[in-house]
Coordinates of C-alpha atoms in Angstrom, one line a residue:
M1 CA 5.1 55.7 -49.6
A2 CA 8.5 55.4 -48.0
S3 CA 7.0 56.7 -44.7
S4 CA 4.4 53.9 -44.9
T5 CA 6.8 51.3 -45.8
N6 CA 9.0 52.3 -42.9
L7 CA 6.1 52.2 -40.5
R8 CA 5.2 48.6 -41.6
L9 CA 8.9 47.6 -41.2
C10 CA 8.9 49.1 -37.8
V11 CA 5.7 47.2 -36.8
L12 CA 7.3 44.1 -38.1
F13 CA 10.5 44.6 -36.2
I14 CA 8.6 45.2 -33.0
F15 CA 6.5 42.0 -33.6
F16 CA 9.5 39.8 -34.2
A17 CA 11.4 41.3 -31.5
V18 CA 8.7 40.7 -28.9
G19 CA 8.3 37.1 -30.3
C20 CA 12.0 36.6 -29.9
V21 CA 12.1 37.9 -26.3
C22 CA 9.2 35.7 -25.3
M23 CA 10.9 32.6 -26.8
Q24 CA 14.1 33.4 -25.1
D25 CA 12.2 33.8 -21.9
E26 CA 10.7 30.4 -22.3
Q27 CA 14.1 28.9 -23.3
L28 CA 15.6 30.4 -20.1
H29 CA 13.1 28.4 -17.9
I30 CA 14.2 25.2 -19.5
H31 CA 17.5 25.5 -17.8
H32 CA 15.8 24.9 -14.5
V33 CA 14.7 21.4 -13.5
P34 CA 10.9 21.4 -13.0
L35 CA 9.2 19.6 -10.2
F36 CA 5.9 17.7 -10.7
T37 CA 4.3 16.3 -7.5
F38 CA 1.7 13.5 -7.1
G39 CA 0.3 12.2 -3.8
D40 CA -1.9 12.8 -0.8
S41 CA -2.0 15.4 2.1
L42 CA 1.7 14.8 3.0
A43 CA 2.4 16.5 -0.4
D44 CA -0.7 18.6 -1.2
T45 CA -0.1 22.3 -1.4
G46 CA -3.7 23.3 -1.6
N47 CA -5.5 21.5 -4.4
N48 CA -8.3 20.3 -2.0
N49 CA -9.2 24.0 -1.5
Y50 CA -10.8 24.0 -4.9
I51 CA -12.8 20.8 -4.8
N52 CA -16.2 19.9 -3.3
T53 CA -15.3 17.8 -0.3
R54 CA -15.8 17.6 3.4
R55 CA -14.1 20.3 5.5
I56 CA -12.0 17.6 7.3
A57 CA -10.5 16.9 3.8
Q58 CA -9.2 20.4 3.6
A59 CA -6.7 22.5 5.6
N60 CA -7.7 26.1 4.6
Y61 CA -8.6 27.2 8.1
P62 CA -6.6 28.1 11.2
P63 CA -4.4 27.1 12.7
Y64 CA -2.9 25.5 9.6
G65 CA -0.3 27.7 8.0
Q66 CA 0.2 29.8 11.2
T67 CA 4.0 30.0 11.4
F68 CA 5.4 30.3 7.9
F69 CA 2.6 31.7 5.6
K70 CA 0.7 33.5 8.5
Y71 CA -2.5 32.1 6.9
P72 CA -4.0 28.8 6.1
S73 CA -2.7 27.9 2.6
G74 CA -4.3 24.5 2.3
R75 CA -1.3 22.6 3.4
W76 CA -1.6 20.1 6.3
S77 CA 1.1 21.8 8.4
D78 CA 1.7 25.0 10.4
G79 CA 3.9 26.0 7.3
R80 CA 5.5 24.1 4.4
V81 CA 5.3 20.5 3.2
L82 CA 7.9 18.4 1.6
P83 CA 7.8 19.5 -2.1
D84 CA 8.0 23.1 -1.0
F85 CA 11.5 22.4 0.4
F86 CA 12.6 20.5 -2.7
A87 CA 11.5 23.5 -4.9
E88 CA 13.7 25.8 -2.6
Y89 CA 16.6 23.5 -2.7
A90 CA 16.3 23.3 -6.5
D91 CA 16.2 27.1 -6.8
L92 CA 12.5 27.0 -8.1
P93 CA 9.9 29.6 -7.3
W94 CA 6.9 28.7 -5.3
L95 CA 4.9 26.1 -7.2
L96 CA 1.2 26.6 -7.1
P97 CA -1.2 23.7 -6.8
Y98 CA -2.5 22.8 -10.1
L99 CA -6.2 23.8 -9.3
H100 CA -5.1 27.2 -8.2
P101 CA -7.1 29.7 -10.4
G102 CA -3.9 31.7 -11.0
N103 CA -1.9 28.7 -12.1
K104 CA -1.4 29.1 -15.9
R105 CA 2.4 28.6 -16.3
Y106 CA 3.9 25.3 -15.7
V107 CA 7.5 25.6 -17.0
Y108 CA 8.7 25.2 -13.3
G109 CA 6.4 22.4 -12.6
T110 CA 3.2 22.1 -10.5
N111 CA 1.6 20.1 -7.7
F112 CA -1.1 17.6 -8.5
A113 CA -1.5 16.0 -4.9
S114 CA -4.7 15.8 -3.1
G115 CA -5.2 15.2 0.6
G116 CA -7.0 11.9 1.3
A117 CA -6.0 10.3 -2.0
G118 CA -4.7 6.8 -2.5
A119 CA -3.0 4.9 -5.3
L120 CA -6.5 3.1 -5.7
C121 CA -9.3 5.1 -7.3
E122 CA -11.7 3.6 -4.6
T123 CA -9.8 5.3 -1.7
N124 CA -12.1 8.1 -0.4
Q125 CA -13.7 8.1 -3.8
G126 CA -15.7 11.3 -4.5
L127 CA -13.9 13.2 -1.8
V128 CA -10.5 13.6 -3.3
I129 CA -8.5 13.9 -6.6
S130 CA -7.5 10.2 -7.2
L131 CA -4.1 9.4 -8.5
K132 CA -5.5 8.4 -11.8
T133 CA -7.0 11.9 -12.1
Q134 CA -3.8 13.5 -11.0
V135 CA -2.1 11.8 -13.8
R136 CA -4.9 12.9 -16.2
N137 CA -4.3 16.6 -15.0
F138 CA -0.6 16.1 -15.8
K139 CA -1.4 15.1 -19.2
K140 CA -3.4 18.2 -19.6
V141 CA -0.4 20.3 -18.5
E142 CA 1.7 18.4 -21.1
R143 CA -0.6 19.4 -23.8
I144 CA -0.6 23.1 -22.6
L145 CA 3.2 23.1 -22.6
R146 CA 3.4 21.5 -26.0
K147 CA 1.2 24.4 -27.5
Q148 CA 3.3 27.0 -25.6
L149 CA 6.9 25.6 -26.3
G150 CA 6.5 23.3 -29.3
K151 CA 7.6 19.5 -29.4
T152 CA 11.3 20.3 -28.6
G153 CA 10.6 22.5 -25.7
V154 CA 8.1 20.3 -24.0
N155 CA 10.3 17.3 -24.5
T156 CA 13.2 19.2 -22.7
I157 CA 11.0 20.2 -19.8
L158 CA 9.5 16.7 -19.3
S159 CA 12.8 14.9 -19.6
K160 CA 14.7 17.2 -17.3
G161 CA 11.8 17.4 -14.8
V162 CA 11.7 15.5 -11.5
Y163 CA 8.5 13.6 -10.5
L164 CA 7.9 13.3 -6.8
I165 CA 5.3 10.6 -5.8
W166 CA 4.3 10.1 -2.1
I167 CA 1.1 8.1 -1.8
G168 CA -0.2 4.9 -0.1
T169 CA -1.1 5.7 3.5
N170 CA -4.8 6.3 2.8
D171 CA -5.1 3.2 1.0
Y172 CA -3.9 1.2 4.0
A173 CA -6.0 3.3 6.4
V174 CA -9.1 2.5 4.5
Y175 CA -8.2 -1.2 4.3
T176 CA -7.7 -1.4 8.2
S177 CA -10.9 0.6 9.0
D178 CA -14.4 -0.8 9.3
S179 CA -14.8 -0.5 5.5
K180 CA -16.0 -3.6 3.7
L181 CA -14.8 -2.2 0.4
F182 CA -11.6 -4.3 0.3
S183 CA -12.4 -7.0 2.9
S184 CA -12.2 -9.9 0.3
Y185 CA -8.6 -9.2 -0.3
S186 CA -5.6 -10.6 1.7
L187 CA -3.0 -8.1 2.9
E188 CA -0.6 -9.3 0.3
K189 CA -3.1 -9.1 -2.6
Y190 CA -4.1 -5.6 -1.5
V191 CA -0.5 -4.3 -1.4
D192 CA 0.0 -5.9 -4.9
M193 CA -2.9 -3.7 -6.1
V194 CA -1.5 -0.5 -4.6
I195 CA 2.0 -1.1 -6.0
G196 CA 0.6 -2.1 -9.3
N197 CA -1.4 1.2 -9.6
L198 CA 1.6 3.1 -8.5
T199 CA 3.8 1.5 -11.1
S200 CA 1.3 2.0 -13.8
V201 CA 1.4 5.8 -13.0
I202 CA 5.1 5.9 -13.2
K203 CA 4.9 4.1 -16.7
E204 CA 2.3 6.6 -17.9
I205 CA 4.5 9.6 -16.8
Y206 CA 7.6 7.9 -18.6
K207 CA 5.5 7.6 -21.8
K208 CA 4.9 11.4 -21.7
G209 CA 8.7 11.9 -21.3
G210 CA 9.4 11.7 -17.6
R211 CA 12.7 10.0 -16.7
K212 CA 13.5 11.2 -13.1
F213 CA 11.5 10.0 -10.1
V214 CA 11.6 10.5 -6.4
V215 CA 9.5 7.9 -4.9
M216 CA 8.8 8.1 -1.1
N217 CA 8.1 5.1 0.9
L218 CA 5.7 5.2 3.9
W219 CA 6.8 6.0 7.6
S220 CA 6.0 3.7 10.4
P221 CA 2.5 3.7 11.9
N222 CA 4.3 3.4 15.3
H223 CA 5.1 7.1 15.2
I224 CA 1.8 8.5 13.9
P225 CA -0.1 10.2 16.8
L226 CA -3.5 9.2 15.2
V227 CA -2.6 5.5 15.2
Q228 CA -1.0 5.5 18.6
E229 CA -4.0 7.4 20.1
E230 CA -6.2 4.5 18.8
A231 CA -3.8 2.0 20.4
V232 CA -3.8 3.7 23.8
A233 CA -7.7 3.9 23.7
S234 CA -7.9 0.2 22.9
Q235 CA -5.3 -0.7 25.5
G236 CA -3.7 -2.9 23.0
R237 CA -6.8 -4.9 22.1
D238 CA -7.1 -3.2 18.6
A239 CA -5.3 -5.4 16.0
R240 CA -5.3 -2.3 13.6
L241 CA -1.7 -1.3 14.5
G242 CA -0.3 -4.7 13.8
Q243 CA -2.1 -4.8 10.4
L244 CA -0.9 -1.4 9.5
N245 CA 2.8 -2.3 10.3
H246 CA 2.5 -5.4 8.4
L247 CA 1.0 -3.5 5.3
V248 CA 3.6 -0.8 5.4
D249 CA 6.4 -3.4 5.7
L250 CA 5.0 -5.2 2.7
H251 CA 4.5 -1.9 0.7
N252 CA 8.0 -0.5 1.3
G253 CA 9.7 -3.8 0.4
Q254 CA 7.7 -4.3 -2.8
L255 CA 8.1 -0.7 -3.7
Y256 CA 11.9 -0.8 -3.8
K257 CA 12.0 -3.9 -5.7
E258 CA 9.6 -2.6 -8.3
L259 CA 11.8 0.5 -8.8
Q260 CA 14.8 -1.7 -9.2
R261 CA 12.8 -3.8 -11.8
L262 CA 11.7 -0.6 -13.7
T263 CA 15.4 0.2 -14.4
T264 CA 15.7 -2.9 -16.4
K265 CA 12.5 -2.3 -18.3
L266 CA 12.5 1.4 -19.0
K267 CA 15.5 2.9 -21.0
G268 CA 16.8 6.0 -19.2
F269 CA 14.7 5.7 -16.1
K270 CA 16.3 7.1 -13.0
Y271 CA 15.0 7.2 -9.4
S272 CA 15.7 8.1 -5.9
H273 CA 14.0 5.9 -3.4
A274 CA 13.5 8.1 -0.5
D275 CA 13.3 6.2 2.8
S276 CA 11.0 8.3 5.0
Y277 CA 10.6 5.1 7.2
K278 CA 14.2 5.2 8.1
V279 CA 14.4 9.0 8.4
V280 CA 11.5 9.2 10.9
E281 CA 12.8 6.2 12.9
E282 CA 16.1 8.1 13.2
I283 CA 14.5 11.4 14.2
A284 CA 12.2 9.6 16.7
S285 CA 15.3 7.8 18.2
N286 CA 17.3 11.0 18.6
P287 CA 14.9 13.9 18.8
A288 CA 17.2 16.4 20.4
K289 CA 19.9 15.8 17.7
Y290 CA 17.4 17.3 15.3
G291 CA 16.0 20.0 17.4
F292 CA 12.7 18.4 18.6
K293 CA 11.4 18.3 22.1
D294 CA 8.4 15.9 21.4
V295 CA 8.1 13.3 18.6
K296 CA 5.1 11.5 20.1
V297 CA 2.6 14.2 20.9
A298 CA 1.2 16.4 18.0
C299 CA 1.1 20.1 18.3
C300 CA -2.6 20.4 17.3
G301 CA -5.5 18.0 18.1
S302 CA -7.2 16.4 21.0
G303 CA -6.7 13.4 23.2
K304 CA -3.6 12.3 25.1
L305 CA -1.3 12.4 22.2
R306 CA -3.4 14.9 20.3
G307 CA -4.1 12.1 17.9
I308 CA -7.7 12.7 17.5
Q309 CA -8.1 14.6 14.3
S310 CA -9.8 17.7 15.5
C311 CA -7.2 20.4 14.7
G312 CA -9.1 23.5 13.6
G313 CA -12.5 22.1 15.0
Q314 CA -14.1 21.6 11.6
D315 CA -15.2 17.9 12.1
T316 CA -17.4 16.3 14.7
V317 CA -14.9 17.1 17.5
K318 CA -14.9 20.9 17.8
E319 CA -12.5 21.4 20.7
Y320 CA -8.8 21.0 20.3
Q321 CA -5.5 21.9 22.0
L322 CA -2.7 23.8 20.3
C323 CA 1.0 23.9 21.3
E324 CA 2.9 27.1 21.9
N325 CA 5.9 26.2 19.5
P326 CA 5.1 23.8 16.6
K327 CA 8.9 23.7 15.8
E328 CA 9.3 21.6 19.0
H329 CA 7.1 18.9 17.5
L330 CA 7.7 16.4 14.7
F331 CA 4.0 16.3 14.0
F332 CA 1.7 19.3 13.7
D333 CA -1.5 17.4 13.8
S334 CA -2.7 13.8 14.3
N335 CA -1.0 12.4 11.1
H336 CA 0.9 15.3 9.4
G337 CA 4.3 16.7 10.0
S338 CA 5.1 20.1 11.2
D339 CA 7.1 22.6 9.0
K340 CA 10.2 21.8 11.0
G341 CA 9.5 18.0 10.6
Y342 CA 9.1 18.3 6.9
Q343 CA 12.2 20.4 6.6
T344 CA 14.3 17.9 8.5
L345 CA 12.9 15.0 6.4
A346 CA 13.7 17.1 3.2
E347 CA 17.3 17.9 4.2
M348 CA 18.0 14.3 5.1
I349 CA 16.8 12.8 1.8
W350 CA 18.0 15.7 -0.4
N351 CA 21.6 15.2 0.8
G352 CA 21.2 11.7 2.0
D353 CA 23.4 8.7 1.9
L354 CA 22.4 5.2 1.0
N355 CA 20.6 4.9 4.4
T356 CA 18.1 7.4 3.4
S357 CA 17.9 7.6 -0.3
R358 CA 19.0 4.9 -2.9
P359 CA 20.6 4.5 -5.3
I360 CA 21.2 8.3 -5.4
N361 CA 19.9 11.2 -3.3
V362 CA 17.4 13.7 -4.4
K363 CA 19.9 16.4 -5.0
S364 CA 21.9 14.1 -7.3
L365 CA 18.7 13.3 -9.2
F366 CA 18.0 17.0 -9.8
H367 CA 21.5 17.6 -11.0
S368 CA 21.7 14.5 -13.2

C-alpha cells in the first residue's frame, strides 16, 4: 500500500514538475520583445510559398536567396529582408512566415506579410494575402497564444510586442496601371482610402493589445528600377512616374499626420515612423559612403536598368541578367532591395535620428 502511494506521489511530482518547467519556459520567452510583421513583398519572408498564386508573385526559385541562405527562401532578395534584421537586432530567433507548416509557436512573433498585397482588399485580389486577411491571421495567433499562456501571458506578449507595417506600394502601382478598378477616384481620394485602411488595421491590432508600432513610409519611385525602366522606354512621355511621385508624397505626408493623431486618440500608443523615403534618398545621393557601386541598375532582371521583372525567368520574359556581386547593388531585382540594401536601411532606422525615424527610433521602441 505504501509502495503504491509512493508511486502515485512520484507520478504527481513528475507531472507538476514538468508542468512547472513548461510554464517557466513560456514565462522566459515573455522577457523578449516579439515582432509581428504585416505588409507586402518588401517584408514577406515566404508566406506566398504556401498560397495558390502566379509564379511571378512568388520568390521561391533561383537566384533569390543565393547569397545568404544559399537557397530560395521565398524572400524577394538575394538574402534577407527588413524584418529579418530587426529580429536579429532585437536578439530574436529566425521568425518563420505565418503559413510555414512548421510554425506552431508564436511567442517570439511571426510574419504575416504577402508579396503583392496592398492596404486595399481589391489590390491584386485573389493572388495575395490581403492586409485584412493578415490581421485576421494575427487574431488567430492571439487566440492560440491565449490558450497556451492564459490571459495574463498573452496580454504581456501583445503589449510588449512590436508591430511592423510596410505596405502601400502595390496600391499605387495598381492605380497608375491600365486597371479601371479605381479610375473613378481622384489621387487624393484614393490615398485617403489607403491611409484609412492602414489606420483601421492599427486600431484592430491596438484593440487586441498591441501598443508599439513601426510604420514604414514609401520610398521614392525615382529610385525604383522598374519605374525608371518604364520612364526610359517611354522617353518621358509616360505620365505614370509623375502620378506615382504625387501619390507617394501624399501617402507619406498623410501617414505621418495620422500617426500623430493616433497618439491623441489611443492611450499608450507608441510609434516609430520609419522614413524609408529619406534613407533611400540619402543612399542614392552617397552610394560609396554606404558601400554601394550601383544604386540605379538592379542586380537581376532585364532591360537597360534590369528593371523588367524577369529575375528567375518565371513570367513571360524568360531571359534575365544576373550581376556578379549583389552587395554592390541597392536593388536586387526590378523593385526589391538586395540583402545589403535592406541591411543598410535597417541599420539607419534602427539607430536613426529624427531624420530617419520619428519621434523615436526603432531600437528605442523595442526597449520601451
